[in-house]
Short mmCIF file of C-alpha atoms in Angstrom, two decimals:
data_model
loop_
_atom_site.label_atom_id
_atom_site.label_comp_id
_atom_site.label_asym_id
_atom_site.label_seq_id
_atom_site.Cartn_x
_atom_site.Cartn_y
_atom_site.Cartn_z
CA GLY A 16 119.62 240.62 -67.32
CA SER A 17 118.98 243.50 -64.89
CA SER A 18 116.95 243.71 -61.70
CA ASP A 19 116.58 247.49 -62.14
CA PHE A 20 113.17 247.43 -63.80
CA GLU A 21 112.78 251.20 -63.87
CA ALA A 22 116.12 251.71 -65.66
CA VAL A 23 115.31 249.05 -68.25
CA LYS A 24 111.84 250.51 -68.72
CA LYS A 25 113.17 254.05 -69.14
CA ASN A 26 115.77 252.93 -71.67
CA ALA A 27 113.14 251.09 -73.74
CA LEU A 28 110.71 254.02 -73.55
CA ASP A 29 113.47 256.41 -74.65
CA ASN A 30 114.30 254.13 -77.58
CA LEU A 31 110.64 254.01 -78.56
CA GLU A 32 110.29 257.79 -78.33
CA ARG A 33 113.40 258.34 -80.44
CA ALA A 34 112.13 255.89 -83.04
CA GLY A 35 108.76 257.64 -83.13
CA GLY A 36 110.39 261.05 -83.42
CA ARG A 37 112.58 259.93 -86.31
CA ALA A 38 109.59 258.37 -88.08
CA TYR A 39 107.49 261.54 -87.67
CA GLY A 40 110.41 263.65 -88.91
CA GLU A 41 110.58 261.56 -92.06
CA ALA A 42 106.79 261.77 -92.42
CA PHE A 43 106.81 265.57 -92.25
CA ALA A 44 109.63 265.65 -94.80
CA GLN A 45 107.51 263.45 -97.11
CA GLU A 46 104.20 265.23 -96.41
CA ARG A 47 101.53 264.98 -99.09
CA PRO A 48 98.36 267.15 -99.39
CA PHE A 49 95.01 265.84 -98.17
CA ASP A 50 91.47 267.18 -98.13
CA LEU A 51 89.21 266.65 -95.11
CA THR A 52 86.47 269.02 -96.35
CA PRO A 53 84.14 266.24 -97.65
CA ILE A 54 84.34 264.40 -94.31
CA PHE A 55 83.62 267.55 -92.30
CA LYS A 56 80.73 268.51 -94.59
CA LYS A 57 79.25 265.03 -94.31
CA TRP A 58 79.26 265.15 -90.52
CA GLU A 59 77.98 268.73 -90.42
CA GLY A 60 75.12 267.74 -92.72
CA GLN A 61 74.28 264.67 -90.67
CA PHE A 62 73.34 266.79 -87.64
CA ASP A 63 72.06 269.90 -89.45
CA ARG A 64 68.96 271.47 -87.82
CA MET A 65 69.02 268.91 -84.98
CA ARG A 66 69.23 269.58 -81.25
CA GLY A 67 70.39 267.42 -78.36
CA VAL A 68 73.60 266.36 -76.67
CA ILE A 69 74.96 264.42 -79.65
CA PRO A 70 74.19 266.97 -82.43
CA ASP A 71 75.30 269.92 -80.28
CA THR A 72 78.56 268.23 -79.22
CA MET A 73 79.35 267.11 -82.77
CA ARG A 74 78.87 270.65 -84.07
CA GLN A 75 81.07 272.04 -81.28
CA ARG A 76 83.85 269.55 -82.00
CA LEU A 77 83.73 270.15 -85.75
CA LYS A 78 83.86 273.91 -85.23
CA ALA A 79 86.71 273.63 -82.69
CA MET A 80 88.84 271.65 -85.14
CA MET A 81 88.50 274.15 -88.01
CA TRP A 82 90.40 277.34 -88.78
CA GLU A 83 88.00 280.28 -88.76
CA GLU A 84 88.46 283.55 -90.70
CA THR A 85 86.42 286.28 -92.35
CA ASN A 86 86.54 286.62 -96.13
CA ALA A 87 86.37 289.80 -98.24
CA ASP A 88 82.54 289.69 -98.18
CA GLY A 89 82.48 289.67 -94.38
CA GLN A 90 81.39 286.05 -94.23
CA THR A 91 82.84 283.57 -91.74
CA VAL A 92 84.72 280.76 -93.46
CA ARG A 93 85.82 277.62 -91.61
CA THR A 94 88.52 275.35 -93.01
CA PRO A 95 89.41 271.84 -91.74
CA PRO A 96 93.08 271.05 -90.98
CA GLU A 97 95.15 271.14 -94.17
CA ASN A 98 98.57 269.94 -92.99
CA LEU A 99 99.88 267.17 -90.75
CA GLN A 100 100.83 269.40 -87.82
CA SER A 101 97.46 271.15 -87.56
CA PHE A 102 95.66 267.84 -88.04
CA MET A 103 97.60 266.19 -85.21
CA TYR A 104 96.90 269.09 -82.84
CA ALA A 105 93.20 269.09 -83.72
CA ARG A 106 92.96 265.33 -83.33
CA GLU A 107 94.51 265.34 -79.84
CA GLY A 108 91.57 267.14 -78.23
CA LEU A 109 89.08 264.85 -79.93
CA ARG A 110 90.99 261.76 -78.81
CA ASP A 111 91.02 262.97 -75.19
CA LEU A 112 87.26 263.56 -75.27
CA ILE A 113 86.62 260.08 -76.69
CA LYS A 114 88.71 258.51 -73.90
CA GLU A 115 86.67 260.28 -71.22
CA LEU A 116 83.34 258.93 -72.48
CA PRO A 117 82.10 255.55 -71.16
CA GLU A 118 82.02 252.46 -73.37
CA GLY A 119 78.74 252.01 -75.20
CA ASN A 120 78.02 255.73 -75.17
CA HIS A 121 76.28 256.88 -78.39
CA LEU A 122 78.30 260.10 -78.56
CA LYS A 123 81.52 258.09 -78.17
CA ARG A 124 80.54 255.92 -81.15
CA HIS A 125 79.85 258.93 -83.38
CA LEU A 126 83.06 260.71 -82.38
CA THR A 127 85.10 257.54 -82.86
CA ARG A 128 83.72 257.03 -86.37
CA PHE A 129 84.53 260.63 -87.25
CA TYR A 130 88.02 260.27 -85.72
CA ASN A 131 88.70 257.07 -87.69
CA GLU A 132 87.45 258.53 -90.98
CA MET A 133 89.76 261.54 -90.63
CA THR A 134 92.72 259.37 -89.67
CA ASP A 135 92.16 256.97 -92.58
CA GLU A 136 91.96 259.85 -95.08
CA VAL A 137 95.21 261.43 -93.87
CA ALA A 138 96.93 258.02 -93.72
CA LYS A 139 95.86 257.24 -97.29
CA ALA A 140 97.55 260.40 -98.56
CA ASN A 141 100.52 260.10 -96.17
CA PRO A 142 101.63 256.47 -95.73
CA ALA A 143 104.82 257.65 -94.00
CA TRP A 144 102.72 259.40 -91.37
CA LYS A 145 100.64 256.24 -90.93
CA ALA A 146 103.83 254.25 -90.31
CA ALA A 147 104.96 256.80 -87.71
CA ASN A 148 101.53 256.84 -86.08
CA ASP A 149 101.53 253.03 -85.87
CA ILE A 150 104.91 253.19 -84.10
CA TRP A 151 104.01 255.90 -81.60
CA ARG A 152 100.19 255.59 -81.33
CA ASP A 153 99.81 259.00 -79.73
CA GLY A 154 102.40 258.16 -77.09
CA MET A 155 100.53 255.09 -75.85
CA ALA A 156 102.51 252.30 -77.55
CA GLY A 157 104.98 251.90 -74.69
CA GLN A 158 102.36 251.90 -71.94
CA GLU A 159 100.24 249.42 -73.88
CA ALA A 160 103.17 246.99 -74.07
CA LEU A 161 103.95 247.34 -70.35
CA GLU A 162 100.34 246.79 -69.31
CA ALA A 163 99.87 243.84 -71.66
CA GLY A 164 102.97 242.15 -70.23
CA ALA A 165 101.69 242.66 -66.70
CA ARG A 166 98.26 241.24 -67.61
CA VAL A 167 99.81 238.01 -68.87
CA THR A 168 100.86 237.06 -65.32
CA THR A 169 97.25 237.00 -64.12
CA ARG A 170 96.41 234.03 -66.34
CA LEU A 171 99.37 232.04 -67.59
CA ASN A 172 97.62 229.43 -69.71
CA ASN A 173 96.51 228.84 -73.27
CA ALA A 174 93.41 231.01 -72.75
CA ASN A 175 95.73 233.98 -72.36
CA ARG A 176 96.72 234.23 -76.01
CA GLU A 177 94.87 237.52 -76.52
CA ASN A 178 97.09 239.24 -73.96
CA LEU A 179 100.13 238.20 -76.00
CA GLY A 180 98.77 240.06 -79.01
CA ILE A 181 100.95 243.14 -78.57
CA PHE A 182 104.13 241.08 -78.11
CA ILE A 183 103.36 238.82 -81.08
CA GLN A 184 102.55 241.84 -83.27
CA ALA A 185 105.80 243.52 -82.19
CA GLU A 186 107.70 240.34 -83.17
CA LYS A 187 106.02 240.40 -86.59
CA ASP A 188 106.70 244.13 -86.99
CA ALA A 189 110.37 243.58 -86.13
CA ALA A 190 110.66 240.79 -88.72
CA LYS A 191 108.99 242.91 -91.43
CA ALA A 192 111.13 245.94 -90.55
CA SER A 193 114.28 243.82 -90.66
CA GLU A 194 113.36 242.55 -94.14
CA ALA A 195 112.57 246.10 -95.27
CA LEU A 196 115.92 247.32 -93.92
CA GLN A 197 117.84 244.56 -95.71
CA LYS A 198 116.05 245.43 -98.95
CA ALA A 199 116.77 249.15 -98.48
CA ASN A 200 120.43 248.36 -97.85
CA ARG A 201 120.59 246.17 -100.98
CA ASP A 202 119.01 248.94 -103.06
CA ILE A 203 121.96 251.15 -102.11
CA LEU A 204 124.84 248.67 -102.07
CA GLY A 205 123.78 245.98 -104.52
CA PRO A 206 121.79 242.70 -104.43
CA LYS A 207 124.50 240.59 -102.75
CA THR A 208 125.29 242.87 -99.83
CA ARG A 209 124.67 241.79 -96.25
CA ARG A 210 126.00 244.82 -94.42
CA PRO A 211 124.45 248.23 -93.74
CA PRO A 212 125.73 251.21 -95.75
CA GLU A 213 128.50 253.33 -94.29
CA PRO A 214 127.59 256.97 -93.50
CA HIS A 215 129.25 258.24 -96.69
CA GLU A 216 127.43 255.57 -98.76
CA LEU A 217 124.09 256.52 -97.25
CA ALA A 218 124.81 260.22 -97.86
CA ALA A 219 125.43 259.44 -101.54
CA ALA A 220 122.14 257.57 -101.92
CA THR A 221 118.98 259.11 -103.35
CA PRO A 222 116.51 260.80 -100.95
CA GLU A 223 114.07 257.95 -101.54
CA GLN A 224 116.71 255.37 -100.62
CA GLN A 225 117.70 257.33 -97.50
CA PHE A 226 114.05 257.57 -96.47
CA ALA A 227 113.55 253.80 -96.89
CA VAL A 228 116.56 253.04 -94.68
CA GLU A 229 115.62 255.49 -91.94
CA GLN A 230 111.96 254.41 -91.91
CA ALA A 231 112.92 250.73 -91.64
CA ARG A 232 115.42 251.46 -88.86
CA ALA A 233 112.82 253.43 -86.90
CA ARG A 234 110.24 250.66 -87.28
CA LEU A 235 112.76 248.03 -86.17
CA ASP A 236 113.88 250.06 -83.13
CA ALA A 237 110.27 250.70 -82.13
CA ALA A 238 109.26 247.03 -82.43
CA ASN A 239 112.27 245.93 -80.38
CA ALA A 240 111.48 248.54 -77.71
CA GLN A 241 107.88 247.33 -77.49
CA GLN A 242 109.04 243.75 -76.97
CA GLU A 243 111.42 244.91 -74.24
CA LEU A 244 108.65 246.86 -72.49
CA PHE A 245 106.33 243.86 -72.66
CA LYS A 246 109.05 241.78 -70.97
CA VAL A 247 109.52 244.45 -68.27
CA GLY A 248 105.79 244.40 -67.52
CA LEU A 249 105.78 240.61 -67.38
CA VAL A 250 108.93 240.10 -65.29
CA ARG A 251 108.19 242.92 -62.87
CA SER A 252 104.76 241.42 -62.18
CA LEU A 253 106.24 237.93 -61.76
CA ASN A 254 108.78 239.36 -59.33
CA ASP A 255 106.03 241.04 -57.30
CA MET A 256 103.98 237.82 -57.36
CA LEU A 257 106.82 235.81 -55.83
CA LEU A 258 108.01 238.43 -53.33
CA ASN A 259 104.58 239.29 -51.98
CA GLN A 260 103.45 235.73 -51.41
CA GLY A 261 104.50 234.18 -48.11
CA GLU A 262 104.25 230.63 -49.41
CA THR A 263 105.50 230.50 -53.00
CA HIS A 264 104.61 226.86 -53.59
CA ASP A 265 101.28 227.69 -55.27
CA ALA A 266 102.97 230.35 -57.41
CA THR A 267 105.78 228.04 -58.52
CA LYS A 268 103.31 225.30 -59.33
CA LYS A 269 101.29 227.72 -61.46
CA LEU A 270 104.37 229.07 -63.25
CA LEU A 271 105.70 225.56 -64.03
CA LEU A 272 102.49 224.39 -65.73
CA PRO A 273 102.98 223.56 -69.46
CA GLY A 274 100.84 226.49 -70.62
CA ALA A 275 102.75 228.96 -68.46
CA GLN A 276 106.11 227.58 -69.57
CA LYS A 277 105.12 227.89 -73.21
CA ILE A 278 104.17 231.56 -72.81
CA LEU A 279 107.24 232.42 -70.75
CA ARG A 280 109.56 230.74 -73.25
CA GLN A 281 107.95 232.68 -76.08
CA VAL A 282 108.41 236.03 -74.34
CA LEU A 283 111.71 235.53 -72.51
CA GLY A 284 113.48 233.25 -74.96
CA ASP A 285 114.83 229.81 -74.10
CA ALA A 286 118.02 230.94 -72.33
CA ASP A 287 116.34 233.34 -69.89
CA ALA A 288 113.32 231.06 -69.47
CA ASN A 289 115.53 228.07 -68.57
CA GLN A 290 117.29 230.12 -65.89
CA PHE A 291 113.94 231.27 -64.53
CA PHE A 292 112.54 227.72 -64.40
CA LYS A 293 115.71 226.50 -62.69
CA VAL A 294 115.13 228.98 -59.86
CA LEU A 295 111.43 228.09 -59.69
CA ARG A 296 112.16 224.37 -59.39
CA ALA A 297 114.67 225.02 -56.58
CA GLU A 298 112.02 227.11 -54.78
CA GLN A 299 109.42 224.39 -55.31
CA ALA A 300 111.80 221.72 -53.93
CA MET A 301 112.44 223.87 -50.86
CA ALA A 302 108.71 224.22 -50.27
CA ARG A 303 108.25 220.46 -50.48
CA THR A 304 111.10 219.88 -48.00
#
């Protein structure tokens, strides 16, 4: 409904960031202990007494992620991250290194496996943190949705289904979060309720019930924001496609093909898509004239 793409994008990104922040806040409040020592020992042992780029880099990364101190006997003791905050800080540097390495690189594969094993272990002990991490994805969730929406415009046909993956997943996440929110509301207000609890009703609920409501709200807000960002990426690219092409007849023909219409209806909804196709058909008629 707005031609100010940057304002719409900023609003959706802000909503996503707020949802992620709320989800992480709940995760820290619900933090559960985890033990990464077996994983670190396994990877240290795998490259023990070996030399080369991969063994040396793996040892450096493992050492860099551990807390180092000297015990009463004067021995150096290294401890892996033991809480969510230290784990997230330690993981950031590893993630950045993995991104810098080229695809197919052997070191990248080893580091990625180590990264995933750590993340899975922490997520298993802290499902609330996993939910928050799925929402925020290290700050990349919003950019992923924007870029995926833009990519759709390069191939608007049935072969483009993979580029719709983020939007379709966000739709599914929104539906699941909505169901979870309704259930959380019913747990507080009773099985027949259809309204959200008032602030005083939520304040009187148990901590577990409050957590369920807030987590579901954050997931729903994040999923809606991702869908909005996908649309911004799509519509902004469509706008550029039409404005930057002297003769729009080829573009309108492409956008009015059945496969393109199906995708655009799915993303924009019937009302907005119908308005868009109305304009396209008028442009196409002008080109024919």
